[in-house]
XYZ file of C-alpha atoms in Angstrom:
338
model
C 37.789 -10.531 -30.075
C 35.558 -8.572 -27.726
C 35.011 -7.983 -24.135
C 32.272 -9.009 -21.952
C 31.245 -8.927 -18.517
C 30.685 -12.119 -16.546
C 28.394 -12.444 -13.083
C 30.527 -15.785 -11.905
C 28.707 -15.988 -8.335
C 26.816 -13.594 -6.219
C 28.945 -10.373 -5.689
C 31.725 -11.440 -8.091
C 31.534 -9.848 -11.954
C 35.003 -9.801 -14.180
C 35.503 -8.874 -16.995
C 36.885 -11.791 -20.098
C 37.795 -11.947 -23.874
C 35.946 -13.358 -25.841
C 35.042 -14.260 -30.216
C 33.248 -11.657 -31.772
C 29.361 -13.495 -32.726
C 28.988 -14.575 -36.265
C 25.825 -14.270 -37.799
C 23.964 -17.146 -38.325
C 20.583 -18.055 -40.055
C 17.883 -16.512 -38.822
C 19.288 -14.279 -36.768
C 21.168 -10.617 -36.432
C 23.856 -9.365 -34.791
C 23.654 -5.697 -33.003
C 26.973 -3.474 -31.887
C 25.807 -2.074 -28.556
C 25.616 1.032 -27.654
C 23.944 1.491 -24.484
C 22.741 -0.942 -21.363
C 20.851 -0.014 -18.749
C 21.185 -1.555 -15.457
C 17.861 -3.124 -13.852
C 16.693 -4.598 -10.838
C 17.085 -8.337 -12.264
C 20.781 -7.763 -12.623
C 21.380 -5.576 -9.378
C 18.985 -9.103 -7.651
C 21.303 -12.145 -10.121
C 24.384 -10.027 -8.730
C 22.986 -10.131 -4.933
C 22.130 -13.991 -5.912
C 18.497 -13.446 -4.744
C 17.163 -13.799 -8.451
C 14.903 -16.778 -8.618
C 15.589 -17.876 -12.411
C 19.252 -17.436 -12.179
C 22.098 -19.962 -12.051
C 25.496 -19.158 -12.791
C 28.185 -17.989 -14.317
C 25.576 -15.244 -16.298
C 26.533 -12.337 -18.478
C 23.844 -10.038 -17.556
C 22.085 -7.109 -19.500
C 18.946 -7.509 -21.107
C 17.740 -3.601 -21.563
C 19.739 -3.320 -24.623
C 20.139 -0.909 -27.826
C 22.362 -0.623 -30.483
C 23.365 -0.362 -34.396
C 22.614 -3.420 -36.522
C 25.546 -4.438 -37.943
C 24.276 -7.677 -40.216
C 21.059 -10.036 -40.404
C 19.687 -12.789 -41.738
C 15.415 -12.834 -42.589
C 14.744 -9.577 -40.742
C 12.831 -7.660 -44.005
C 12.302 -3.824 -43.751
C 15.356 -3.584 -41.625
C 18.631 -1.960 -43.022
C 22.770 -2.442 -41.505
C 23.531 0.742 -39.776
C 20.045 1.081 -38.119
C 19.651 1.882 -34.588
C 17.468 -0.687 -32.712
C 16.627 -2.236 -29.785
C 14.693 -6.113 -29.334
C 12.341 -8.340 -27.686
C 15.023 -9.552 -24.885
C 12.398 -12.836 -23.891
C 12.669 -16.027 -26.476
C 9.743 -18.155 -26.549
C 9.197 -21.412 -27.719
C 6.002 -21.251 -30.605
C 4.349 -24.382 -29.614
C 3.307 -24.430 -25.773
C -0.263 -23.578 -24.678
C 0.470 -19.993 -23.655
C 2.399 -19.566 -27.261
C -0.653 -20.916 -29.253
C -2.596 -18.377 -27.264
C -0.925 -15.370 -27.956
C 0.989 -14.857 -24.571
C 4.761 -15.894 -25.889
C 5.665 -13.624 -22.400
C 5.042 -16.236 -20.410
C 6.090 -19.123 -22.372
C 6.668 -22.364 -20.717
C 10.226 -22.818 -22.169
C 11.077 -18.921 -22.121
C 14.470 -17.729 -22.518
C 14.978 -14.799 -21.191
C 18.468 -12.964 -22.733
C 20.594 -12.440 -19.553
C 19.082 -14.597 -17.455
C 18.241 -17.967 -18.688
C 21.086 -17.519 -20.936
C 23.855 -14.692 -21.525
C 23.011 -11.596 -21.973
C 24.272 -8.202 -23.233
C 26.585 -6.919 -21.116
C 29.196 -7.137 -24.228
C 30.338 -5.685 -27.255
C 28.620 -7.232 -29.368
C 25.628 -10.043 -29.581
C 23.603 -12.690 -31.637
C 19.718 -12.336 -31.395
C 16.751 -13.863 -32.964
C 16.307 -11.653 -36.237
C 12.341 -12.082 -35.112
C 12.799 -10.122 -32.198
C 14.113 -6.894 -33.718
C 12.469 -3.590 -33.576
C 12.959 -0.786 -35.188
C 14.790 2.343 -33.817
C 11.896 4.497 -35.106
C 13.998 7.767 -34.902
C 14.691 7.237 -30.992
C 17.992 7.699 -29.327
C 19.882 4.802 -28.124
C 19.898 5.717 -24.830
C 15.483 5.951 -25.037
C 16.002 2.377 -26.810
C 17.479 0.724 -23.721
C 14.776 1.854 -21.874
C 11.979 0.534 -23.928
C 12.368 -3.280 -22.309
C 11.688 -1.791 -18.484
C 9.059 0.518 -19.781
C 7.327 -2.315 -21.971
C 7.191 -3.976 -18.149
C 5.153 -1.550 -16.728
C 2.986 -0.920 -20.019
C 2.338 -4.316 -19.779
C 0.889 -4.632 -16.147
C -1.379 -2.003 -16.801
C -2.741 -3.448 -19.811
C -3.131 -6.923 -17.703
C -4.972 -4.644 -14.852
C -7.952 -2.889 -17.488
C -7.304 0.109 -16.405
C -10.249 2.674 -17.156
C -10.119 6.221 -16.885
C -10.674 8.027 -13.669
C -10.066 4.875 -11.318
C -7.613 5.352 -8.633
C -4.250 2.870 -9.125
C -1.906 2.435 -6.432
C 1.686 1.671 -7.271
C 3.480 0.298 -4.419
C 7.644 0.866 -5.125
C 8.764 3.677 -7.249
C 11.922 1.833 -9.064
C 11.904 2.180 -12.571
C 9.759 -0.940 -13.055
C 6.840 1.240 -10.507
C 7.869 4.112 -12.175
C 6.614 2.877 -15.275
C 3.352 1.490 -14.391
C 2.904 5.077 -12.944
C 3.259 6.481 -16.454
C 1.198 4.062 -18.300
C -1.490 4.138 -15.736
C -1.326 7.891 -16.281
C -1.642 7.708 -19.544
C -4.426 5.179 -19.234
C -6.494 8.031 -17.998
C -5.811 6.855 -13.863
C -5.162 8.942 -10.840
C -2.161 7.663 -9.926
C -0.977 6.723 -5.840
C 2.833 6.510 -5.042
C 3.454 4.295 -1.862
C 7.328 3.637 -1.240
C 9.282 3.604 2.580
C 11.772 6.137 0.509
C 10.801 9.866 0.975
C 13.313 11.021 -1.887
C 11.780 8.392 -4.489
C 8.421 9.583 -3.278
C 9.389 13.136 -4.258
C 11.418 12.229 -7.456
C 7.379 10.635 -8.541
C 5.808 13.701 -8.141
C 8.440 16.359 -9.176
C 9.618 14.627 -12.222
C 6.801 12.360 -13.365
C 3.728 14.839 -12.253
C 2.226 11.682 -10.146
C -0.221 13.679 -7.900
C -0.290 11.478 -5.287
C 2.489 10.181 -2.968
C 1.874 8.138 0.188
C 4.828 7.402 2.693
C 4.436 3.758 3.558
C 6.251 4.082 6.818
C 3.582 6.631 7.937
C 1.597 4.967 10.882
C -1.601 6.816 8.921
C -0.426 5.659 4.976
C -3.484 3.778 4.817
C -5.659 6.396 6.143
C -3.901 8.792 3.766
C -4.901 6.481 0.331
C -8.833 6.514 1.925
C -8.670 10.124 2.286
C -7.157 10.450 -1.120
C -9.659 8.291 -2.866
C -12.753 9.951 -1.217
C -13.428 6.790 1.083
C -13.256 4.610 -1.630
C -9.680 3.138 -2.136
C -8.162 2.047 -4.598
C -9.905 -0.444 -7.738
C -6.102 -1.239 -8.788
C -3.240 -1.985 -6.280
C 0.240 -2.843 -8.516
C 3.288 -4.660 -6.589
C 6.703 -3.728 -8.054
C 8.611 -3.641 -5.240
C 9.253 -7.704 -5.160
C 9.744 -7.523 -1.175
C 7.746 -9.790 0.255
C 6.027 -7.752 3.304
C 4.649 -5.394 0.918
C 3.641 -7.970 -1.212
C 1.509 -9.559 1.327
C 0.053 -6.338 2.724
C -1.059 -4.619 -0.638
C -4.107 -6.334 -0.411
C -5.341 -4.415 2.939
C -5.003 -0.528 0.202
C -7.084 -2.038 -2.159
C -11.147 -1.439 -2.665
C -13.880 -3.953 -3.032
C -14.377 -5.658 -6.317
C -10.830 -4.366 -7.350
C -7.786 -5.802 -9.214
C -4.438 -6.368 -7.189
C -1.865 -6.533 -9.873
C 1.597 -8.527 -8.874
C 4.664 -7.158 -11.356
C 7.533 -7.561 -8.601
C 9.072 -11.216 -8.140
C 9.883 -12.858 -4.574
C 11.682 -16.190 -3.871
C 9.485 -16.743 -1.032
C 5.714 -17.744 -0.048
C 3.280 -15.190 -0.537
C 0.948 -15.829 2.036
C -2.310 -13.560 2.488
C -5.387 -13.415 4.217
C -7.846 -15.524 3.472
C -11.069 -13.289 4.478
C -9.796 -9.631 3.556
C -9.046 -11.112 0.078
C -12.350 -13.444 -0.645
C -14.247 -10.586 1.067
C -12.812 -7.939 -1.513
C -14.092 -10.333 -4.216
C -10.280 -9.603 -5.452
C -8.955 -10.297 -8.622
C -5.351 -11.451 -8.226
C -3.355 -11.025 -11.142
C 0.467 -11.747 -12.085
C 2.007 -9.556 -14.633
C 5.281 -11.252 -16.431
C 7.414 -9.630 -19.245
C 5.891 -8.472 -21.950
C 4.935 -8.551 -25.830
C 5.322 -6.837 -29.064
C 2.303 -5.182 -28.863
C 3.804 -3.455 -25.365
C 6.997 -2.771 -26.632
C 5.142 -0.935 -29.711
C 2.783 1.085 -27.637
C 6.034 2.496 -25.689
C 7.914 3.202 -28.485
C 4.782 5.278 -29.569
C 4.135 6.819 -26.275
C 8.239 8.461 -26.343
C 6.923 9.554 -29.797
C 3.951 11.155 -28.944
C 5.720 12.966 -25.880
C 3.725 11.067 -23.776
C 6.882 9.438 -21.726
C 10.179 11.248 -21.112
C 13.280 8.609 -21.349
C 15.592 11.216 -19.907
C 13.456 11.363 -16.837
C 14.403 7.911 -15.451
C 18.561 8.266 -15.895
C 20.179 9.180 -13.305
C 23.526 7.638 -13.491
C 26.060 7.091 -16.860
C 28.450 4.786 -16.447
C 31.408 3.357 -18.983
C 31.517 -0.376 -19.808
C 34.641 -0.708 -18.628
C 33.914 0.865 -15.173
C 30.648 -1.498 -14.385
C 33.302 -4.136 -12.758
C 34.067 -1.506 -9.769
C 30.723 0.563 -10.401
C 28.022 -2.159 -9.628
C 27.966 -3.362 -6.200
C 27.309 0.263 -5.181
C 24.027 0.793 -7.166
C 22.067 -1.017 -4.929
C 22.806 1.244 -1.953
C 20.160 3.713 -1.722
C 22.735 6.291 -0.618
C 23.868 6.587 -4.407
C 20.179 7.527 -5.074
C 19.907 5.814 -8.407
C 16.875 5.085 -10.327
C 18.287 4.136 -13.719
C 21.761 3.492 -14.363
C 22.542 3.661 -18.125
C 26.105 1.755 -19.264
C 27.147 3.234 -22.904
C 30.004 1.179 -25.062
């Protein structure tokens, strides 16, 4: 037996017993080792997740040791790894064409069906990857980094252009760093003054832009010589600043949306057509993100340790998580270890 943690309704998580997985073909089974908490689980828990029904075990950014497999070659028991937390189907049009992210069927682990937040679980042996020498605690952030990795590769970032990340959660946090490292000059807009510091003391962004300022707009012109910004990205998911990104972004640029509302987005008609904009939606991600992150820790390029700011013991989430979404516990990334 094992223990996992249940989401039964909005605001109500407990803790059940539960048989330990067994391993079945095709797929492994991983002993984890750490969880970190993200903004879909804080949203399910809230009930203001759009793709959520209940009762849900949550957890989805996920690393551990792999304790048995079936068809995973090059992979060894005792391993540490980490996986591909979205299941796709193989056979819909956005399969066939290489974008399994956004598969018509997708599963994602912890919120189209039960996640991690467990002792122990049965994935997909396809969606392993390897621990490549990482800690677990870097592991279980490779999912929310792969995120932001993604929606810069969707935006074609090219060196030198000015990017605008609206929200500096993790999710933000990490298009910041991949935009960096995509050669950008990087813009931090957030209503939070403290997560607008933590951007440019910790992660070097030179640019932070108080969105509450009657003047932030005339700040980002200033900042980008007149020009504004070719790339606006949305990870905030709130809906105002979803509908007002548009107004920081340049002519002919990109206006990237990674954050997820329930609601209509609804913008203006002439400031966008006038723009020429390219609107863009940026969902999951894929291998070939998840790879690129796992290189860019690596390289040195991206500092895991940087986003933690909380630990917390799987046995102490129960009490622990309806406080992590009050911004007076100032946390960025909250990392559960078993």
């Amino acid at each position: 037996m094992m223990y996992e943690l249940i989401c039964s309704s909005p605001g109500h998580l407990t803790y059940a017993r539960t048989d330990l997985p067994v391993l079945t073909p095709g797929h492994a089974i991983i002993k984890i080792k750490r969880i970190g908490i993200c903004g879909t689980d804080l949203h399910a828990f809230e009930g203001t997740q759009p793709f959520f029904q209940y009762p849900r075990v949550l957890g989805h950014e996920l690393s551990g040791e792999l304790v048995a497999f079936d068809n995973a070659p090059g992979f060894r028991e005792g391993e540490a790894v980490t996986f591909i937390p979205y299941f796709s189907c193989g056979t819909c049009i956005a399969c066939r064409r290489g974008l399994p992210n956004c598969c018509e069927q997708i599963n994602v682990f912890g919120v189209h069906s039960d996640g991690g937040m467990k002792e122990y679980i049965s994935i997909p042996s396809a969606s392993l990857l390897h621990g490549e020498g990482l800690s677990y605690e870097a592991l279980a952030l490779v999912e929310p980094l792969a995120i932001g990795a993604h929606a810069v590769r969707r935006a074609a970032i090219q060196p030198g252009e000015y990017v605008l990340v609206t929200g500096a959660g993790p999710i933000g946090l990490a298009a910041m760093e991949f935009a960096r490292i995509a050669g950008a000059q990087v813009i931090a807009l957030d209503v939070n003054a403290e997560r607008l510091e933590y951007c440019t003391s910790r992660f070097q962004v030179p640019f932070a832009v108080n969105a509450r300022d009657a003047d932030a707009r005339e700040q980002v012109k200033a900042i980008t010589g007149g020009d504004m910004p070719t790339v606006v990205m949305d990870a905030t998911g709130n809906l105002q600043a979803m509908n007002n990104g548009i107004y920081y972004l340049a002519h002919g640029g990109r206006y990237v949306l990674v954050g997820l509302q329930k609601e209509v987005l609804s913008f203006s008609n002439p400031e966008l057509h006038k723009r020429e904009t390219t609107l863009l939606c940026s969902r999951n991600a894929t291998r070939a993100d998840f790879e690129h992150v796992i290189r860019s820790i690596q390289q040195g390029l991206v500092n895991p340790a940087a986003y933690i700011t909380h630990h917390i013991d799987f046995m102490a989430i129960k009490d622990t998580f309806p406080s992590l979404a009050d911004p007076a516990t100032k946390v960025v990334k909250a990392m559960v270890t078993l």
